[in-house]
mmCIF file of C-alpha atoms and ligand atoms in Angstrom:
data_model
loop_
_atom_site.group_PDB
_atom_site.id
_atom_site.type_symbol
_atom_site.label_atom_id
_atom_site.label_comp_id
_atom_site.label_asym_id
_atom_site.label_seq_id
_atom_site.Cartn_x
_atom_site.Cartn_y
_atom_site.Cartn_z
ATOM 1 C CA MET A 1 268.862 122.695 134.935
ATOM 2 C CA ASN A 2 267.928 119.518 133.589
ATOM 3 C CA ARG A 3 266.683 119.075 129.776
ATOM 4 C CA ILE A 4 263.206 117.452 129.494
ATOM 5 C CA ALA A 5 262.356 116.485 126.190
ATOM 6 C CA ILE A 6 258.168 116.322 125.365
ATOM 7 C CA ILE A 7 257.301 113.864 122.521
ATOM 8 C CA SER A 8 254.229 114.937 121.121
ATOM 9 C CA ALA A 9 253.046 111.484 119.289
ATOM 10 C CA SER A 10 249.864 112.414 117.645
ATOM 11 C CA VAL A 11 250.343 113.531 113.920
ATOM 12 C CA ARG A 12 246.770 113.519 113.405
ATOM 13 C CA THR A 13 244.869 116.404 111.519
ATOM 14 C CA GLY A 14 243.051 117.707 114.129
ATOM 15 C CA ARG A 15 244.534 116.481 117.200
ATOM 16 C CA LEU A 16 243.789 117.129 120.854
ATOM 17 C CA SER A 17 246.256 115.438 122.651
ATOM 18 C CA HIS A 18 249.125 118.117 121.683
ATOM 19 C CA ARG A 19 247.208 120.489 123.818
ATOM 20 C CA VAL A 20 248.708 118.271 126.927
ATOM 21 C CA ALA A 21 252.453 118.389 125.705
ATOM 22 C CA LEU A 22 252.273 122.551 125.204
ATOM 23 C CA TYR A 23 250.774 122.339 128.667
ATOM 24 C CA PHE A 24 253.952 120.474 129.907
ATOM 25 C CA LYS A 25 256.069 122.876 128.338
ATOM 26 C CA ARG A 26 254.894 125.681 129.853
ATOM 27 C CA TYR A 27 254.248 123.992 133.325
ATOM 28 C CA LEU A 28 258.023 122.795 133.755
ATOM 29 C CA GLU A 29 259.024 126.419 132.664
ATOM 30 C CA GLU A 30 256.899 128.626 134.663
ATOM 31 C CA ASN A 31 257.843 126.703 137.514
ATOM 32 C CA ASN A 32 261.565 126.606 136.888
ATOM 33 C CA LEU A 33 261.569 122.673 136.922
ATOM 34 C CA ALA A 34 263.543 122.282 134.033
ATOM 35 C CA SER A 35 264.180 123.612 129.937
ATOM 36 C CA ALA A 36 262.050 121.680 128.033
ATOM 37 C CA GLU A 37 261.219 121.171 124.081
ATOM 38 C CA ILE A 38 258.770 119.834 122.288
ATOM 39 C CA LEU A 39 259.410 116.887 119.937
ATOM 40 C CA ASP A 40 256.655 116.876 117.409
ATOM 41 C CA LEU A 41 255.981 113.790 115.671
ATOM 42 C CA LYS A 42 253.397 115.787 113.122
ATOM 43 C CA GLU A 43 256.416 118.667 112.643
ATOM 44 C CA TYR A 44 258.871 115.875 111.974
ATOM 45 C CA ASN A 45 256.804 114.233 109.529
ATOM 46 C CA PHE A 46 259.134 110.906 109.173
ATOM 47 C CA PRO A 47 258.563 108.363 107.067
ATOM 48 C CA VAL A 48 258.337 104.523 108.105
ATOM 49 C CA PHE A 49 261.690 103.652 108.710
ATOM 50 C CA ASN A 50 263.249 100.804 106.465
ATOM 51 C CA GLU A 51 265.812 100.183 109.005
ATOM 52 C CA ARG A 52 267.438 101.430 113.027
ATOM 53 C CA LEU A 53 269.057 104.516 112.789
ATOM 54 C CA ARG A 54 272.764 103.465 113.680
ATOM 55 C CA LEU A 55 272.391 101.109 110.369
ATOM 56 C CA GLN A 56 270.964 103.383 107.857
ATOM 57 C CA LYS A 57 273.623 104.114 105.290
ATOM 58 C CA ASP A 58 272.346 107.561 104.608
ATOM 59 C CA PRO A 59 269.915 108.931 107.603
ATOM 60 C CA SER A 60 268.056 112.356 107.030
ATOM 61 C CA PRO A 61 269.164 115.166 109.295
ATOM 62 C CA ALA A 62 265.849 115.276 110.988
ATOM 63 C CA ALA A 63 266.093 111.356 112.012
ATOM 64 C CA LEU A 64 269.810 112.504 113.416
ATOM 65 C CA GLU A 65 268.278 115.575 115.344
ATOM 66 C CA PHE A 66 265.884 113.620 116.751
ATOM 67 C CA ALA A 67 267.988 110.822 118.241
ATOM 68 C CA GLY A 68 270.732 113.428 119.083
ATOM 69 C CA LYS A 69 267.905 115.354 121.268
ATOM 70 C CA ILE A 70 266.393 111.773 122.439
ATOM 71 C CA LYS A 71 270.331 111.104 124.140
ATOM 72 C CA ASN A 72 270.785 114.748 125.374
ATOM 73 C CA ALA A 73 267.370 114.898 127.249
ATOM 74 C CA ASP A 74 268.069 114.275 131.164
ATOM 75 C CA GLY A 75 264.539 113.210 131.006
ATOM 76 C CA ILE A 76 261.532 112.185 128.247
ATOM 77 C CA ILE A 77 257.757 112.830 129.022
ATOM 78 C CA ILE A 78 255.586 110.973 125.937
ATOM 79 C CA VAL A 79 252.331 112.555 125.441
ATOM 80 C CA THR A 80 250.220 109.548 123.557
ATOM 81 C CA PRO A 81 247.228 108.871 122.508
ATOM 82 C CA GLU A 82 245.035 105.881 122.610
ATOM 83 C CA TYR A 83 244.230 104.303 119.269
ATOM 84 C CA ASN A 84 242.358 101.088 119.683
ATOM 85 C CA GLY A 85 243.774 100.434 123.071
ATOM 86 C CA GLY A 86 247.737 101.027 121.701
ATOM 87 C CA TYR A 87 249.482 103.550 120.733
ATOM 88 C CA PRO A 88 250.097 105.492 117.426
ATOM 89 C CA ALA A 89 252.440 104.084 114.477
ATOM 90 C CA SER A 90 254.382 107.340 114.543
ATOM 91 C CA LEU A 91 255.315 106.740 118.104
ATOM 92 C CA LYS A 92 256.330 102.971 117.098
ATOM 93 C CA ASN A 93 258.351 104.268 114.388
ATOM 94 C CA VAL A 94 260.251 106.523 116.483
ATOM 95 C CA ILE A 95 261.105 104.008 119.417
ATOM 96 C CA ASP A 96 261.809 101.222 116.731
ATOM 97 C CA LEU A 97 264.680 104.026 115.382
ATOM 98 C CA LEU A 98 266.438 104.609 118.302
ATOM 99 C CA TYR A 99 268.392 101.779 120.275
ATOM 100 C CA ASN A 100 271.144 103.373 122.925
ATOM 101 C CA GLU A 101 269.281 106.457 122.950
ATOM 102 C CA TRP A 102 266.892 104.646 125.090
ATOM 103 C CA HIS A 103 269.066 103.158 127.502
ATOM 104 C CA ASN A 104 268.695 104.080 130.931
ATOM 105 C CA LYS A 105 266.377 106.932 130.090
ATOM 106 C CA PRO A 106 263.895 108.093 132.442
ATOM 107 C CA VAL A 107 260.809 108.327 130.764
ATOM 108 C CA ALA A 108 257.047 109.182 131.548
ATOM 109 C CA ILE A 109 254.034 108.413 130.201
ATOM 110 C CA SER A 110 251.172 110.603 129.555
ATOM 111 C CA THR A 111 248.032 109.288 128.025
ATOM 112 C CA VAL A 112 245.523 111.300 126.250
ATOM 113 C CA SER A 113 241.673 110.336 125.203
ATOM 114 C CA ASP A 114 238.659 112.311 124.425
ATOM 115 C CA GLY A 115 236.378 109.746 126.017
ATOM 116 C CA ASN A 116 236.149 108.883 129.927
ATOM 117 C CA PHE A 117 239.098 106.685 130.203
ATOM 118 C CA GLY A 118 242.040 108.687 129.277
ATOM 119 C CA GLY A 119 243.835 106.498 127.477
ATOM 120 C CA SER A 120 244.191 104.127 130.319
ATOM 121 C CA GLN A 121 244.162 100.749 128.400
ATOM 122 C CA VAL A 122 247.615 102.248 125.954
ATOM 123 C CA LEU A 123 249.976 102.725 129.200
ATOM 124 C CA ILE A 124 250.874 99.017 129.529
ATOM 125 C CA SER A 125 251.988 98.120 125.868
ATOM 126 C CA LEU A 126 253.895 101.409 125.877
ATOM 127 C CA GLN A 127 255.720 100.791 129.074
ATOM 128 C CA PHE A 128 256.550 97.067 127.864
ATOM 129 C CA THR A 129 257.786 98.453 124.765
ATOM 130 C CA LEU A 130 260.142 100.872 126.549
ATOM 131 C CA TRP A 131 261.153 98.525 129.015
ATOM 132 C CA LYS A 132 262.415 96.231 126.327
ATOM 133 C CA MET A 133 264.515 99.213 125.302
ATOM 134 C CA LYS A 134 266.151 99.613 128.643
ATOM 135 C CA ALA A 135 264.685 102.579 129.295
ATOM 136 C CA ARG A 136 263.156 103.394 132.819
ATOM 137 C CA THR A 137 259.379 104.407 133.151
ATOM 138 C CA VAL A 138 258.486 105.767 136.358
ATOM 139 C CA ASN A 139 255.386 104.610 137.904
ATOM 140 C CA ALA A 140 253.830 108.251 138.170
ATOM 141 C CA MET A 141 250.739 108.213 135.921
ATOM 142 C CA PHE A 142 248.857 111.182 133.744
ATOM 143 C CA PRO A 143 245.798 109.850 132.122
ATOM 144 C CA VAL A 144 243.826 112.755 130.344
ATOM 145 C CA PRO A 145 240.245 112.141 129.629
ATOM 146 C CA ARG A 146 238.090 114.256 127.837
ATOM 147 C CA VAL A 147 241.047 116.194 126.467
ATOM 148 C CA GLN A 148 238.615 118.491 124.338
ATOM 149 C CA ASP A 149 236.969 119.676 127.425
ATOM 150 C CA ALA A 150 240.323 119.826 129.733
ATOM 151 C CA PHE A 151 242.552 121.597 128.094
ATOM 152 C CA ASP A 152 242.297 124.855 125.238
ATOM 153 C CA GLU A 153 244.260 124.777 122.065
ATOM 154 C CA ASN A 154 247.253 126.711 123.590
ATOM 155 C CA GLY A 155 247.532 123.960 126.176
ATOM 156 C CA ILE A 156 245.763 125.950 129.036
ATOM 157 C CA PRO A 157 244.345 123.575 131.202
ATOM 158 C CA SER A 158 240.270 124.449 132.129
ATOM 159 C CA ASP A 159 240.986 123.785 136.067
ATOM 160 C CA LYS A 160 244.237 124.865 136.184
ATOM 161 C CA SER A 161 244.900 124.610 140.163
ATOM 162 C CA VAL A 162 243.787 120.564 140.072
ATOM 163 C CA THR A 163 245.558 120.021 136.906
ATOM 164 C CA ASP A 164 248.611 121.625 138.104
ATOM 165 C CA LYS A 165 248.901 120.006 141.158
ATOM 166 C CA ARG A 166 248.176 116.342 139.225
ATOM 167 C CA ALA A 167 251.510 117.486 137.108
ATOM 168 C CA SER A 168 253.537 118.379 140.170
ATOM 169 C CA GLY A 169 253.277 114.922 141.456
ATOM 170 C CA PHE A 170 253.904 113.396 137.946
ATOM 171 C CA ILE A 171 256.875 115.951 137.530
ATOM 172 C CA ARG A 172 258.281 115.379 140.403
ATOM 173 C CA GLU A 173 258.718 111.504 139.977
ATOM 174 C CA LEU A 174 260.339 111.986 136.940
ATOM 175 C CA LEU A 175 262.772 114.247 138.265
ATOM 176 C CA ALA A 176 263.749 112.355 141.053
ATOM 177 C CA SER A 177 264.448 109.603 138.297
ATOM 178 C CA ILE A 178 266.919 111.421 137.020
HETATM 179 C C1 FMN B 201 242.666 105.241 115.007
HETATM 180 C C2 FMN B 201 241.857 105.709 116.318
HETATM 181 C C3 FMN B 201 241.592 105.190 117.312
HETATM 182 C C4 FMN B 201 240.881 105.642 118.439
HETATM 183 N N1 FMN B 201 240.777 104.966 119.752
HETATM 184 C C5 FMN B 201 240.665 105.170 121.116
HETATM 185 C C6 FMN B 201 240.683 104.123 121.595
HETATM 186 O O1 FMN B 201 240.635 103.260 121.729
HETATM 187 N N2 FMN B 201 240.322 104.327 122.872
HETATM 188 C C7 FMN B 201 240.037 105.874 123.262
HETATM 189 O O2 FMN B 201 239.975 106.278 124.565
HETATM 190 N N3 FMN B 201 240.012 106.916 122.116
HETATM 191 C C8 FMN B 201 240.168 106.382 121.180
HETATM 192 N N4 FMN B 201 240.353 107.257 119.689
HETATM 193 C C9 FMN B 201 240.274 108.699 120.132
HETATM 194 C C10 FMN B 201 241.212 109.517 120.592
HETATM 195 O O3 FMN B 201 241.450 109.342 121.915
HETATM 196 C C11 FMN B 201 241.384 110.802 120.444
HETATM 197 O O4 FMN B 201 241.336 111.151 118.732
HETATM 198 C C12 FMN B 201 241.969 111.843 121.117
HETATM 199 O O5 FMN B 201 241.540 113.263 120.364
HETATM 200 C C13 FMN B 201 243.432 111.690 121.696
HETATM 201 O O6 FMN B 201 244.043 111.594 120.026
HETATM 202 P P1 FMN B 201 244.602 112.742 119.177
HETATM 203 O O7 FMN B 201 245.888 113.288 120.102
HETATM 204 O O8 FMN B 201 245.163 112.072 117.570
HETATM 205 O O9 FMN B 201 243.572 114.193 118.993
HETATM 206 C C14 FMN B 201 240.916 107.003 118.588
HETATM 207 C C15 FMN B 201 240.986 107.908 117.558
HETATM 208 C C16 FMN B 201 241.394 107.298 116.066
HETATM 209 C C17 FMN B 201 242.032 108.180 115.284
#
């Protein structure tokens, strides 16, 4: 069975986009599509790294663990909020930490906002960075507008059939690119 790692990028107090990460984990497991693990950047609570992992003299066990999970995942879902039209520093911090781990890695991106546009402005800059890292971003999108209304705090969607239908196409594309 394929292993999918879900990066939950927001470390903000009171964050809402984590709900979407919880949803994807449950969706993948409920439908027996893949094994799923959330890599929660809030839980990792990484410092701002002062060097790439492979050049660090004494890397932390948590950074090594994170790198191993990216390397061993067959595919990645990144759930990112949009902050001022970009993606959060917490996410750039872990993208730049790694190098080979991203090569050829299938990545699907879900953008999240509390407004009406679903974080659509963040998509291109994140795709560009991942392209530079030689990852393989899939074309399918999963924008989540008004996340506070779309999912509860446990990641249960307010409209399960519509949300699952959208997720199905998004996940199918990710799995097909593995
Ligand atoms: C620093 C900051 C900047 C933000 N900029 C945007 C933005 O450019 N566009 C947008 O739709 N929402 C923006 N938001 C609101 C987020 O969409 C909202 O916080 C949403 O819940 C996703 O982020 P979260 O997971 O941290 O909660 C911003 C929020 C913060 C904290």
